[in-house]
Short mmCIF file of C-alpha atoms and ligand atoms in Angstrom, two decimals:
data_model
loop_
_atom_site.label_atom_id
_atom_site.label_comp_id
_atom_site.label_asym_id
_atom_site.label_seq_id
_atom_site.Cartn_x
_atom_site.Cartn_y
_atom_site.Cartn_z
CA MET A 494 -92.45 -65.50 121.36
CA PRO A 495 -90.30 -68.31 121.81
CA LEU A 496 -86.88 -68.77 124.43
CA PRO A 497 -84.02 -67.54 122.51
CA ILE A 498 -82.71 -70.31 121.02
CA GLU A 499 -78.34 -70.10 119.19
CA ILE A 500 -79.20 -70.54 115.09
CA HIS A 501 -75.28 -72.14 113.61
CA LEU A 502 -75.06 -71.72 110.14
CA TYR A 503 -72.36 -72.96 107.80
CA ASN A 504 -69.95 -70.16 106.87
CA THR A 505 -67.80 -70.28 103.72
CA LEU A 506 -65.40 -68.56 104.90
CA SER A 507 -64.54 -70.42 108.05
CA ARG A 508 -65.87 -74.01 106.35
CA ALA A 509 -67.33 -74.23 110.25
CA LEU A 510 -70.90 -74.10 111.54
CA GLU A 511 -70.61 -70.25 112.86
CA PRO A 512 -73.49 -69.94 115.37
CA LEU A 513 -75.18 -66.46 114.53
CA ARG A 514 -73.75 -63.59 116.28
CA PRO A 515 -75.26 -60.10 114.68
CA ALA A 516 -73.17 -56.97 115.34
CA GLU A 517 -75.64 -55.19 117.36
CA ASP A 518 -78.15 -55.97 119.84
CA ALA A 519 -81.10 -58.19 116.76
CA ARG A 520 -80.71 -56.36 113.87
CA LEU A 521 -79.18 -58.66 110.48
CA ARG A 522 -77.94 -57.17 107.92
CA MET A 523 -78.17 -59.25 104.80
CA TYR A 524 -77.20 -59.00 101.21
CA THR A 525 -78.36 -61.47 98.80
CA CYS A 526 -77.35 -61.72 94.84
CA GLY A 527 -79.93 -60.83 92.73
CA LEU A 528 -80.86 -62.14 89.03
CA THR A 529 -79.46 -60.79 86.12
CA VAL A 530 -82.16 -59.06 85.00
CA TYR A 531 -81.18 -60.16 80.51
CA ASP A 532 -84.12 -62.49 80.49
CA TYR A 533 -86.41 -64.70 83.23
CA GLY A 534 -85.30 -66.16 85.80
CA HIS A 535 -85.03 -70.25 86.13
CA ILE A 536 -85.83 -72.67 88.82
CA GLY A 537 -82.64 -72.80 90.13
CA ASN A 538 -82.67 -68.96 90.80
CA TYR A 539 -85.96 -69.78 92.53
CA ARG A 540 -83.01 -72.64 94.78
CA THR A 541 -81.73 -69.67 96.17
CA PHE A 542 -84.02 -67.03 96.69
CA VAL A 543 -86.72 -69.33 98.67
CA ALA A 544 -83.60 -70.70 100.89
CA VAL A 545 -82.69 -66.38 101.73
CA ASP A 546 -86.33 -66.25 101.73
CA ILE A 547 -87.00 -69.49 104.40
CA LEU A 548 -84.07 -68.23 106.79
CA GLN A 549 -85.47 -64.22 106.54
CA ARG A 550 -88.22 -65.95 107.49
CA PHE A 551 -87.01 -68.19 110.58
CA LEU A 552 -84.67 -65.64 111.48
CA GLU A 553 -87.78 -63.38 111.79
CA SER A 554 -90.08 -65.63 113.55
CA GLU A 555 -87.29 -66.44 116.68
CA GLY A 556 -86.81 -62.29 116.83
CA TYR A 557 -84.28 -60.91 114.74
CA HIS A 558 -85.09 -57.71 112.67
CA LEU A 559 -83.67 -58.02 109.41
CA GLU A 560 -82.67 -55.53 107.60
CA THR A 561 -82.14 -56.87 103.81
CA VAL A 562 -81.19 -56.61 100.02
CA LEU A 563 -81.39 -57.84 96.91
CA ASN A 564 -80.15 -56.28 93.73
CA LEU A 565 -80.56 -56.96 90.86
CA THR A 566 -77.94 -57.09 88.36
CA ASP A 567 -79.27 -55.00 85.22
CA ILE A 568 -75.63 -53.87 83.72
CA ASP A 569 -73.42 -56.04 82.47
CA ASP A 570 -72.07 -58.00 79.27
CA LYS A 571 -74.81 -60.25 79.33
CA MET A 572 -77.28 -57.83 79.78
CA ILE A 573 -75.71 -56.04 76.69
CA ASP A 574 -75.63 -58.70 74.15
CA ARG A 575 -79.00 -60.07 74.90
CA ALA A 576 -79.99 -56.61 74.79
CA GLN A 577 -78.53 -55.99 71.84
CA ARG A 578 -79.56 -59.31 69.73
CA ALA A 579 -83.22 -58.19 70.95
CA GLY A 580 -82.99 -55.19 69.40
CA ARG A 581 -83.87 -52.42 72.87
CA SER A 582 -81.58 -50.65 74.95
CA VAL A 583 -80.62 -51.81 77.28
CA ARG A 584 -82.71 -50.00 79.48
CA GLU A 585 -85.96 -51.43 77.86
CA HIS A 586 -84.36 -55.32 78.11
CA ALA A 587 -83.81 -54.79 81.78
CA GLU A 588 -87.54 -52.89 82.22
CA ILE A 589 -88.66 -55.90 80.98
CA TYR A 590 -87.41 -58.71 82.92
CA ALA A 591 -87.05 -56.85 86.38
CA ARG A 592 -91.28 -56.73 86.20
CA ALA A 593 -90.60 -60.82 85.04
CA PHE A 594 -88.54 -60.80 88.09
CA ALA A 595 -91.60 -58.66 90.55
CA GLN A 596 -94.50 -60.77 88.81
CA ASP A 597 -92.63 -64.37 89.77
CA MET A 598 -91.14 -63.02 93.45
CA GLU A 599 -95.38 -62.63 93.97
CA PHE A 600 -96.12 -66.35 92.64
CA LEU A 601 -94.02 -67.68 94.69
CA GLY A 602 -95.18 -65.29 97.66
CA LEU A 603 -91.00 -64.12 98.17
CA ARG A 604 -91.00 -60.81 101.26
CA ARG A 605 -90.16 -58.56 99.41
CA PRO A 606 -86.80 -57.52 100.94
CA ASP A 607 -85.85 -53.88 102.44
CA HIS A 608 -84.44 -52.86 99.60
CA LEU A 609 -84.64 -53.99 96.09
CA VAL A 610 -81.71 -52.25 94.24
CA ARG A 611 -80.30 -52.06 90.83
CA ALA A 612 -76.72 -51.39 89.61
CA THR A 613 -77.28 -48.37 87.40
CA ASP A 614 -78.46 -46.37 90.15
CA PHE A 615 -75.24 -46.20 92.26
CA ILE A 616 -73.09 -45.63 89.24
CA PRO A 617 -71.45 -42.32 91.02
CA ASP A 618 -70.77 -44.00 94.72
CA MET A 619 -69.67 -47.26 92.21
CA ILE A 620 -66.96 -44.07 90.28
CA ALA A 621 -66.30 -42.97 93.80
CA TRP A 622 -65.21 -45.80 95.66
CA ILE A 623 -62.61 -46.63 92.67
CA GLU A 624 -61.22 -44.07 92.73
CA ARG A 625 -60.44 -44.44 96.87
CA LEU A 626 -58.65 -47.37 95.66
CA VAL A 627 -57.59 -46.17 92.65
CA ALA A 628 -55.81 -43.44 95.10
CA ALA A 629 -54.43 -46.39 97.78
CA GLY A 630 -52.54 -48.03 95.13
CA HIS A 631 -54.87 -51.11 94.79
CA ALA A 632 -55.93 -50.28 91.22
CA TYR A 633 -54.45 -48.81 88.25
CA ALA A 634 -55.96 -46.96 85.19
CA SER A 635 -54.89 -48.89 81.71
CA GLN A 636 -56.29 -47.93 78.22
CA GLY A 637 -60.22 -45.90 80.07
CA SER A 638 -60.30 -49.30 82.14
CA VAL A 639 -59.38 -49.57 86.50
CA TYR A 640 -58.02 -53.44 87.68
CA PHE A 641 -58.27 -54.20 90.99
CA ARG A 642 -54.55 -55.48 91.66
CA VAL A 643 -54.71 -58.09 93.11
CA SER A 644 -51.40 -58.81 94.12
CA SER A 645 -52.11 -55.93 96.21
CA PHE A 646 -54.50 -57.67 98.75
CA PRO A 647 -52.56 -60.39 100.81
CA ALA A 648 -55.83 -61.68 102.10
CA TYR A 649 -56.71 -62.38 98.40
CA GLY A 650 -58.47 -66.47 97.76
CA ARG A 651 -59.25 -67.10 101.57
CA LEU A 652 -62.89 -67.94 100.54
CA SER A 653 -61.99 -69.84 97.73
CA GLY A 654 -59.35 -71.70 99.31
CA LYS A 655 -57.31 -70.42 96.64
CA PRO A 656 -53.70 -69.45 97.15
CA LEU A 657 -52.00 -66.81 95.60
CA GLU A 658 -49.57 -68.13 93.59
CA GLU A 659 -52.29 -70.61 92.26
CA LEU A 660 -54.04 -68.55 90.55
CA GLN A 661 -52.39 -67.65 87.14
CA SER A 662 -50.20 -65.12 87.23
CA GLY A 663 -49.01 -64.56 84.49
CA ALA A 664 -48.80 -61.62 82.64
CA ARG A 665 -50.52 -60.93 78.66
CA VAL A 666 -52.11 -64.74 78.38
CA ASP A 667 -55.17 -63.73 76.44
CA SER A 668 -54.77 -60.79 74.24
CA ASP A 669 -57.93 -59.35 74.96
CA GLN A 670 -56.84 -59.03 78.76
CA TYR A 671 -53.30 -57.18 77.76
CA GLU A 672 -53.80 -54.10 79.27
CA LYS A 673 -53.67 -55.95 82.91
CA GLU A 674 -50.69 -55.94 85.12
CA GLN A 675 -51.81 -59.54 85.87
CA ALA A 676 -53.65 -61.80 84.29
CA ARG A 677 -55.07 -62.20 87.82
CA ASP A 678 -56.69 -59.00 88.26
CA PHE A 679 -59.82 -57.96 87.18
CA VAL A 680 -61.23 -55.24 86.16
CA LEU A 681 -63.08 -52.65 87.83
CA TRP A 682 -64.79 -50.58 85.28
CA LYS A 683 -64.85 -51.36 81.61
CA ALA A 684 -63.59 -48.14 78.58
CA HIS A 685 -66.85 -47.53 76.81
CA LYS A 686 -67.26 -49.92 73.33
CA PRO A 687 -69.36 -48.90 70.84
CA GLY A 688 -72.86 -49.09 70.81
CA GLU A 689 -72.66 -50.01 74.76
CA PRO A 690 -73.95 -48.13 77.55
CA ALA A 691 -71.89 -45.49 78.81
CA TRP A 692 -71.39 -42.71 81.31
CA PRO A 693 -68.61 -40.12 82.30
CA SER A 694 -65.68 -41.23 84.59
CA PRO A 695 -62.47 -39.52 85.71
CA TRP A 696 -61.41 -42.55 82.54
CA GLY A 697 -63.42 -41.75 80.22
CA PRO A 698 -66.95 -43.07 79.31
CA GLY A 699 -67.98 -46.60 80.62
CA ARG A 700 -69.53 -48.75 82.88
CA PRO A 701 -68.32 -51.13 86.20
CA GLY A 702 -68.01 -54.13 85.78
CA TRP A 703 -70.20 -56.56 87.67
CA HIS A 704 -67.99 -56.77 90.89
CA ILE A 705 -67.72 -53.61 91.87
CA GLU A 706 -71.91 -53.43 91.40
CA CYS A 707 -72.52 -55.46 94.73
CA SER A 708 -69.41 -53.79 96.89
CA VAL A 709 -71.05 -50.77 96.78
CA MET A 710 -74.69 -51.04 96.78
CA SER A 711 -74.25 -53.59 99.76
CA MET A 712 -72.00 -51.18 102.17
CA LYS A 713 -73.71 -48.04 101.30
CA LEU A 714 -77.64 -49.59 102.33
CA LEU A 715 -76.18 -52.08 105.17
CA GLY A 716 -72.63 -50.54 106.46
CA GLU A 717 -69.13 -51.04 105.71
CA SER A 718 -69.37 -54.37 107.78
CA PHE A 719 -72.24 -56.44 107.68
CA ASP A 720 -74.13 -59.85 108.89
CA LEU A 721 -74.49 -61.90 106.02
CA HIS A 722 -74.00 -62.06 102.44
CA ALA A 723 -75.48 -65.00 100.26
CA GLY A 724 -75.94 -66.23 96.57
CA GLY A 725 -75.56 -69.05 94.61
CA ALA A 726 -72.29 -71.58 94.90
CA ASP A 727 -71.27 -69.80 91.18
CA LEU A 728 -70.67 -66.91 93.02
CA ILE A 729 -67.72 -67.62 95.65
CA PHE A 730 -64.96 -67.75 93.26
CA PRO A 731 -64.47 -64.67 91.21
CA HIS A 732 -67.27 -62.92 92.66
CA HIS A 733 -67.64 -62.69 96.30
CA GLU A 734 -64.00 -63.56 96.24
CA ASN A 735 -63.78 -59.88 94.13
CA GLU A 736 -66.22 -58.39 96.31
CA ILE A 737 -63.87 -58.84 99.90
CA ALA A 738 -61.10 -57.22 98.04
CA GLN A 739 -62.73 -54.11 96.72
CA SER A 740 -64.32 -53.74 100.19
CA GLU A 741 -61.68 -55.02 102.66
CA ALA A 742 -59.25 -52.90 100.91
CA VAL A 743 -60.13 -50.21 101.37
CA THR A 744 -61.95 -50.45 104.69
CA GLY A 745 -59.39 -52.45 106.29
CA ARG A 746 -62.64 -53.98 107.86
CA THR A 747 -63.79 -56.98 107.93
CA PHE A 748 -66.56 -56.37 105.23
CA VAL A 749 -69.16 -59.80 105.94
CA ARG A 750 -68.93 -61.70 108.85
CA HIS A 751 -70.70 -64.64 107.56
CA TRP A 752 -70.74 -66.14 104.05
CA LEU A 753 -73.45 -68.40 102.65
CA HIS A 754 -73.49 -70.70 99.33
CA VAL A 755 -76.65 -72.68 97.74
CA GLU A 756 -75.71 -75.05 95.73
CA PHE A 757 -76.86 -76.01 92.59
CA LEU A 758 -80.56 -77.62 91.34
CA LEU A 759 -78.92 -80.54 88.63
CA VAL A 760 -80.42 -81.07 85.32
CA ASN A 761 -79.93 -84.59 85.06
CA GLY A 762 -76.85 -84.41 86.47
CA GLU A 763 -75.65 -81.12 85.67
CA LYS A 764 -76.37 -76.56 86.56
CA MET A 765 -79.73 -75.44 84.98
CA SER A 766 -79.08 -72.28 83.63
CA LYS A 767 -79.70 -70.61 81.16
CA SER A 768 -76.32 -71.15 79.11
CA LEU A 769 -76.81 -75.18 79.21
CA GLY A 770 -80.70 -74.31 78.05
CA ASN A 771 -81.43 -76.50 80.63
CA TYR A 772 -83.81 -74.69 82.40
CA TYR A 773 -87.50 -74.02 83.21
CA THR A 774 -88.76 -70.81 84.47
CA LEU A 775 -91.74 -70.21 86.95
CA ARG A 776 -94.31 -69.56 84.61
CA ASP A 777 -92.75 -72.77 82.08
CA LEU A 778 -94.15 -74.61 85.08
CA ALA A 779 -96.99 -72.25 85.68
CA ALA A 780 -98.19 -72.78 82.32
CA GLN A 781 -97.75 -76.89 82.80
CA GLY A 782 -100.19 -77.15 85.54
CA PHE A 783 -98.02 -76.62 88.47
CA HIS A 784 -98.07 -74.60 92.11
CA ALA A 785 -96.20 -71.93 93.02
CA SER A 786 -96.82 -73.73 96.76
CA GLY A 787 -95.65 -77.75 95.25
CA ILE A 788 -92.52 -75.44 93.89
CA ARG A 789 -91.37 -73.89 97.45
CA TYR A 790 -91.54 -77.01 98.51
CA LEU A 791 -89.74 -79.01 96.27
CA LEU A 792 -87.16 -76.85 96.83
CA ALA A 793 -86.98 -76.82 100.58
CA SER A 794 -87.24 -80.79 100.87
CA VAL A 795 -83.27 -80.64 100.71
CA PRO A 796 -80.91 -78.71 102.73
CA TYR A 797 -79.31 -75.85 101.32
CA ARG A 798 -76.28 -77.31 101.38
CA ARG A 799 -76.79 -80.47 99.31
CA GLN A 800 -77.88 -79.79 95.31
CA LEU A 801 -81.27 -80.90 94.57
CA ASN A 802 -81.97 -82.99 91.18
CA PHE A 803 -84.84 -81.44 89.32
CA THR A 804 -87.53 -83.67 87.94
CA LEU A 805 -91.25 -82.92 87.14
CA ASP A 806 -92.04 -86.38 88.59
CA GLY A 807 -89.95 -84.88 91.45
CA LEU A 808 -92.28 -81.94 91.46
CA ARG A 809 -95.65 -83.93 91.48
CA GLN A 810 -95.07 -86.34 94.15
CA ALA A 811 -93.93 -82.05 96.07
CA GLU A 812 -97.57 -80.83 95.23
CA ALA A 813 -98.86 -84.50 96.56
CA ALA A 814 -97.00 -83.22 99.65
CA VAL A 815 -98.71 -80.58 99.77
CA GLU A 816 -102.27 -81.39 99.14
CA ARG A 817 -101.61 -84.21 102.36
CA LEU A 818 -100.44 -80.64 104.58
CA ARG A 819 -103.53 -79.52 103.22
CA ALA A 820 -105.58 -82.17 103.87
CA PHE A 821 -105.13 -82.91 107.49
CA GLY A 822 -105.49 -78.86 108.10
CA ASP A 823 -109.47 -79.69 106.65
CA ARG A 824 -109.98 -82.63 108.78
CA LEU A 825 -108.14 -81.03 112.08
CA ARG A 826 -110.45 -77.69 111.33
CA ARG A 827 -113.70 -80.09 110.60
CA ALA A 828 -112.70 -83.06 113.67
CA THR A 829 -115.68 -83.08 116.66
CA LEU A 830 -113.67 -83.71 119.32
CA GLU A 831 -114.27 -83.43 123.50
CA ASN A 832 -111.15 -82.63 125.65
CA ALA A 833 -109.25 -86.30 126.42
CA ASP A 834 -106.10 -87.02 128.62
CA ASN A 835 -103.28 -88.57 125.01
CA VAL A 836 -100.45 -88.24 126.71
CA GLU A 837 -98.53 -90.21 123.92
CA LEU A 838 -99.84 -87.15 121.31
CA GLN A 839 -98.92 -84.86 123.58
CA ALA A 840 -95.46 -86.24 123.80
CA ALA A 841 -95.47 -86.40 119.48
CA ILE A 842 -96.76 -82.75 118.36
CA GLU A 843 -94.01 -81.76 121.79
CA ALA A 844 -90.88 -84.03 119.56
CA ALA A 845 -91.82 -82.53 116.71
CA GLY A 846 -92.84 -79.03 117.61
CA LEU A 847 -88.85 -79.50 119.20
CA ARG A 848 -87.45 -81.13 116.46
CA PHE A 849 -88.86 -78.17 113.78
CA ARG A 850 -87.30 -75.99 115.68
CA GLY A 851 -83.73 -77.37 116.64
CA SER A 852 -83.72 -78.51 112.49
CA LEU A 853 -83.80 -75.36 111.16
CA ALA A 854 -81.62 -73.60 113.73
CA GLU A 855 -79.17 -76.48 112.97
CA ASN A 856 -78.13 -74.91 109.24
CA LEU A 857 -81.47 -74.39 108.04
CA ASN A 858 -81.99 -78.20 107.66
CA THR A 859 -85.33 -77.97 105.67
CA ALA A 860 -85.41 -81.30 105.15
CA GLY A 861 -85.27 -82.01 109.49
CA ALA A 862 -88.39 -79.16 109.04
CA LEU A 863 -90.13 -80.78 106.72
CA ALA A 864 -89.51 -84.27 108.24
CA ALA A 865 -91.01 -83.33 112.24
CA ILE A 866 -94.46 -81.63 110.70
CA PHE A 867 -95.22 -85.11 109.06
CA ASP A 868 -93.67 -86.95 111.51
CA LEU A 869 -96.55 -84.29 114.03
CA LEU A 870 -99.52 -85.25 110.48
CA ARG A 871 -98.59 -88.62 111.39
CA ALA A 872 -99.27 -88.67 115.15
CA GLY A 873 -102.70 -86.49 114.46
CA ASN A 874 -104.40 -88.91 112.09
CA GLN A 875 -103.41 -91.78 114.39
CA ALA A 876 -105.44 -90.32 117.00
CA LEU A 877 -108.62 -88.93 114.98
CA ASP A 878 -108.49 -92.47 113.91
CA GLN A 879 -109.01 -93.21 117.01
CA ASN A 880 -110.92 -90.26 118.57
CA ALA A 881 -107.94 -89.58 121.19
CA MET A 882 -107.58 -85.96 120.10
CA GLY A 883 -108.33 -83.48 122.59
CA LEU A 884 -109.22 -80.09 122.00
CA GLY A 885 -106.35 -78.90 123.63
CA HIS A 886 -104.15 -81.50 121.42
CA ARG A 887 -105.66 -79.24 117.81
CA GLU A 888 -104.74 -75.99 119.29
CA ALA A 889 -101.36 -77.48 120.02
CA ILE A 890 -100.73 -78.63 116.63
CA GLU A 891 -101.77 -76.03 114.42
CA ARG A 892 -100.26 -73.54 116.09
CA LEU A 893 -97.24 -75.72 114.84
CA LEU A 894 -98.51 -75.51 111.50
CA ALA A 895 -99.03 -72.14 111.11
CA ARG A 896 -95.64 -71.46 112.44
CA PHE A 897 -94.37 -73.77 110.20
CA ASP A 898 -96.59 -71.96 107.15
CA SER A 899 -95.46 -68.23 108.34
CA ILE A 900 -91.65 -69.94 107.75
CA PHE A 901 -92.37 -72.43 104.98
CA GLY A 902 -95.69 -71.04 102.88
CA ILE A 903 -97.37 -73.79 101.24
CA ILE A 904 -100.02 -74.61 103.58
CA GLU A 905 -102.78 -71.26 103.39
CA THR A 906 -100.85 -70.23 99.66
CA ASP A 907 -104.47 -69.67 97.06
CA ASP A 908 -102.77 -71.08 94.21
CA ARG A 909 -104.93 -69.75 91.94
CA ARG A 910 -105.14 -66.14 93.45
CA ARG A 911 -100.74 -66.49 93.03
CA MET A 912 -101.65 -67.50 89.37
CA GLU A 913 -102.89 -63.69 88.91
CA ALA A 914 -99.22 -62.58 89.58
CA TYR A 915 -99.04 -63.62 85.35
CA GLY A 916 -102.08 -62.22 84.35
CA ASN A 917 -102.34 -63.26 80.52
CA GLU A 918 -98.78 -63.64 79.88
CA LEU A 919 -98.48 -67.23 80.34
CA HIS A 920 -96.69 -67.30 77.52
CA PRO A 921 -93.22 -66.03 77.31
CA VAL A 922 -92.76 -62.46 75.78
CA GLU A 923 -89.64 -64.31 73.64
CA ALA A 924 -88.82 -67.30 72.79
CA THR A 925 -86.46 -68.22 75.42
CA LEU A 926 -83.77 -70.56 73.76
CA ALA A 927 -81.47 -69.44 71.52
CA ASP A 928 -81.08 -71.63 68.89
CA GLU A 929 -77.86 -73.05 69.86
CA ALA A 930 -79.04 -74.12 73.10
CA VAL A 931 -82.64 -75.40 70.62
CA GLU A 932 -79.59 -77.69 69.52
CA GLN A 933 -78.15 -79.15 71.91
CA LEU A 934 -81.04 -80.06 73.51
CA LEU A 935 -81.51 -81.82 69.85
CA ALA A 936 -78.86 -83.48 70.19
CA ARG A 937 -79.00 -84.28 73.91
CA ARG A 938 -82.36 -86.36 73.00
CA ALA A 939 -81.00 -87.39 69.98
CA ALA A 940 -77.24 -89.67 72.16
CA ALA A 941 -80.71 -90.33 74.91
CA ARG A 942 -82.45 -92.14 72.71
CA LEU A 943 -79.23 -93.76 70.92
CA GLU A 944 -78.48 -95.10 73.97
CA ARG A 945 -82.52 -96.17 74.36
CA ASN A 946 -82.73 -93.44 77.40
CA TYR A 947 -86.62 -93.15 76.23
CA ALA A 948 -87.28 -91.50 79.62
CA LEU A 949 -84.12 -88.92 79.77
CA ALA A 950 -85.62 -88.24 75.01
CA ASP A 951 -89.04 -87.20 76.39
CA GLN A 952 -88.17 -85.32 79.08
CA LEU A 953 -86.28 -83.20 77.24
CA ARG A 954 -88.89 -82.81 74.37
CA THR A 955 -90.98 -81.89 76.62
CA GLN A 956 -88.97 -79.07 78.02
CA LEU A 957 -88.23 -78.60 74.12
CA GLU A 958 -91.45 -77.69 73.61
CA THR A 959 -92.68 -76.14 76.50
CA ALA A 960 -90.29 -73.52 75.40
CA GLY A 961 -92.54 -73.25 72.62
CA ILE A 962 -90.19 -75.06 70.31
CA VAL A 963 -91.99 -77.73 67.85
CA VAL A 964 -90.12 -80.88 67.11
CA GLU A 965 -90.57 -83.02 64.70
CA ASP A 966 -88.85 -85.92 63.86
CA THR A 967 -89.30 -86.72 60.14
CA ARG A 968 -89.99 -90.51 58.20
CA ASP A 969 -86.09 -90.21 56.96
CA GLY A 970 -85.34 -89.73 60.18
CA GLN A 971 -84.14 -85.96 60.54
CA VAL A 972 -85.15 -84.20 62.96
CA ARG A 973 -86.83 -80.15 62.18
CA TRP A 974 -88.42 -78.40 64.82
CA ARG A 975 -89.15 -74.56 64.57
CA ARG A 976 -90.57 -72.14 66.73
CA LYS A 977 -94.81 -71.43 67.55
P1 AMP B 44 -77.52 -64.76 87.69
O1 AMP B 44 -79.32 -64.45 87.10
O2 AMP B 44 -77.34 -65.82 86.91
O3 AMP B 44 -76.75 -63.75 88.30
O4 AMP B 44 -77.95 -65.50 89.10
C1 AMP B 44 -78.95 -65.02 90.44
C2 AMP B 44 -78.04 -65.61 91.63
O5 AMP B 44 -79.03 -67.23 91.44
C3 AMP B 44 -77.48 -66.12 92.07
O6 AMP B 44 -77.27 -65.98 93.25
C4 AMP B 44 -76.49 -67.64 90.72
O7 AMP B 44 -75.70 -68.23 92.04
C5 AMP B 44 -77.37 -67.56 91.37
N1 AMP B 44 -77.94 -69.46 90.97
C6 AMP B 44 -77.95 -69.69 89.65
N2 AMP B 44 -77.98 -70.52 88.90
C7 AMP B 44 -78.87 -72.04 89.64
C8 AMP B 44 -78.85 -73.20 90.37
N3 AMP B 44 -79.06 -74.00 88.78
N4 AMP B 44 -78.34 -73.01 91.47
C9 AMP B 44 -79.02 -72.42 92.38
N5 AMP B 44 -78.33 -71.30 92.56
C10 AMP B 44 -78.36 -70.72 91.37
ZN1 ZN B 45 -73.42 -60.25 93.74
#
């Protein structure tokens, strides 16, 4: 066990790096907002989950005991919409993509959380919590729905830095929301609409709003006040802001001490997202021959608070970097060594170890940690070239590589076995691009060609093909497409 080291993480709430100090001895309780299982996760989603995975592995290697929760959102507007379009019940639809998520986790080697939970298993708890909010005057029922009264919680806006006055307060601006007291109030319980799943409640049949789901699940499993809450940067507002309001309005206690947000993964400067259609799933990439280790490397190569621009070329480079690490490991193992004095190498190994750990301890600087490992690789290769490595050096290098790999999970990964996570299903169960998304990508491809940006045009075409869309350029300059 290494000597204790102070770990600093950026806290979105205080907008500063803060030492991580668990409330109870070394036990850290952490909740991560998981996937909405209406479709496959894309690698933007997995950027967030890989960052969380690396953080959790690092904390454990530093002696912390973690209790972790990851949720799957299996009921919300998108779930209902997509299930209806696919002609399935919401439950069946969620089942398909929850299973796909489990395959993705296995493929990427993500640690299993202590609790992998689904929102629909906690509906009675959500109703009970909403009742407490209503009883305390923080929420009100209106036409079978229940809303949170934002004006009753003066701290609203602290996380996102949006002052309360700035949020629209004018009532009845949106015809769809006419039954709210104020436009900024948000829904806790949605009255039943025909064709939607519903649960009985004191306000009539309906279903929970998305935000209340995470508040209730996290507090039920981790307590009313816990250490860490993570998610992508898109969740700061309104999702996490609303979670704080719903939770603290009842408990009067700090809901979460440390808020961690992972910046976006971008494609051509835009956020990778399902609605823009500019995304890759893990199985898309696996079907193209990319490996779990390369994907993990790429996702970890940029510190989590900086945006990461995804390109297939970047992924190829990441795969090459993984190969260099593996080749170095093999070379070390095979080398015939005797005891050798090499003060310089000894110093380089120690420096790499310090830099590796110090980088991760300083707001999970994964890029710094990787750079330390490549420093080690260079020093090691040079010593091997000069026949100047001793047995003790090798042992120390292998120890550091093993520690690196226990956190990053890319060297000793059997990539071929990882593919087995998908069985025979490397082809999507259904086309993942909606018609509108295909049209949008085609329009962008046309624009790229007009600007003579053929690299981008080709990339967009590959993206479409990966999603099973065949694009044909006809002789009269028209573009036709069909699904494979
Ligand atoms: P969703 O399925 O949209 O609820 O997202 C699941 C998780 O992935 C959430 O924590 C999101 O914030 C995160 N996420 C979504 N898109 C991206 C992206 N492009 N880059 C990084 N994280 C993302
Ligand atoms: Zn959430």
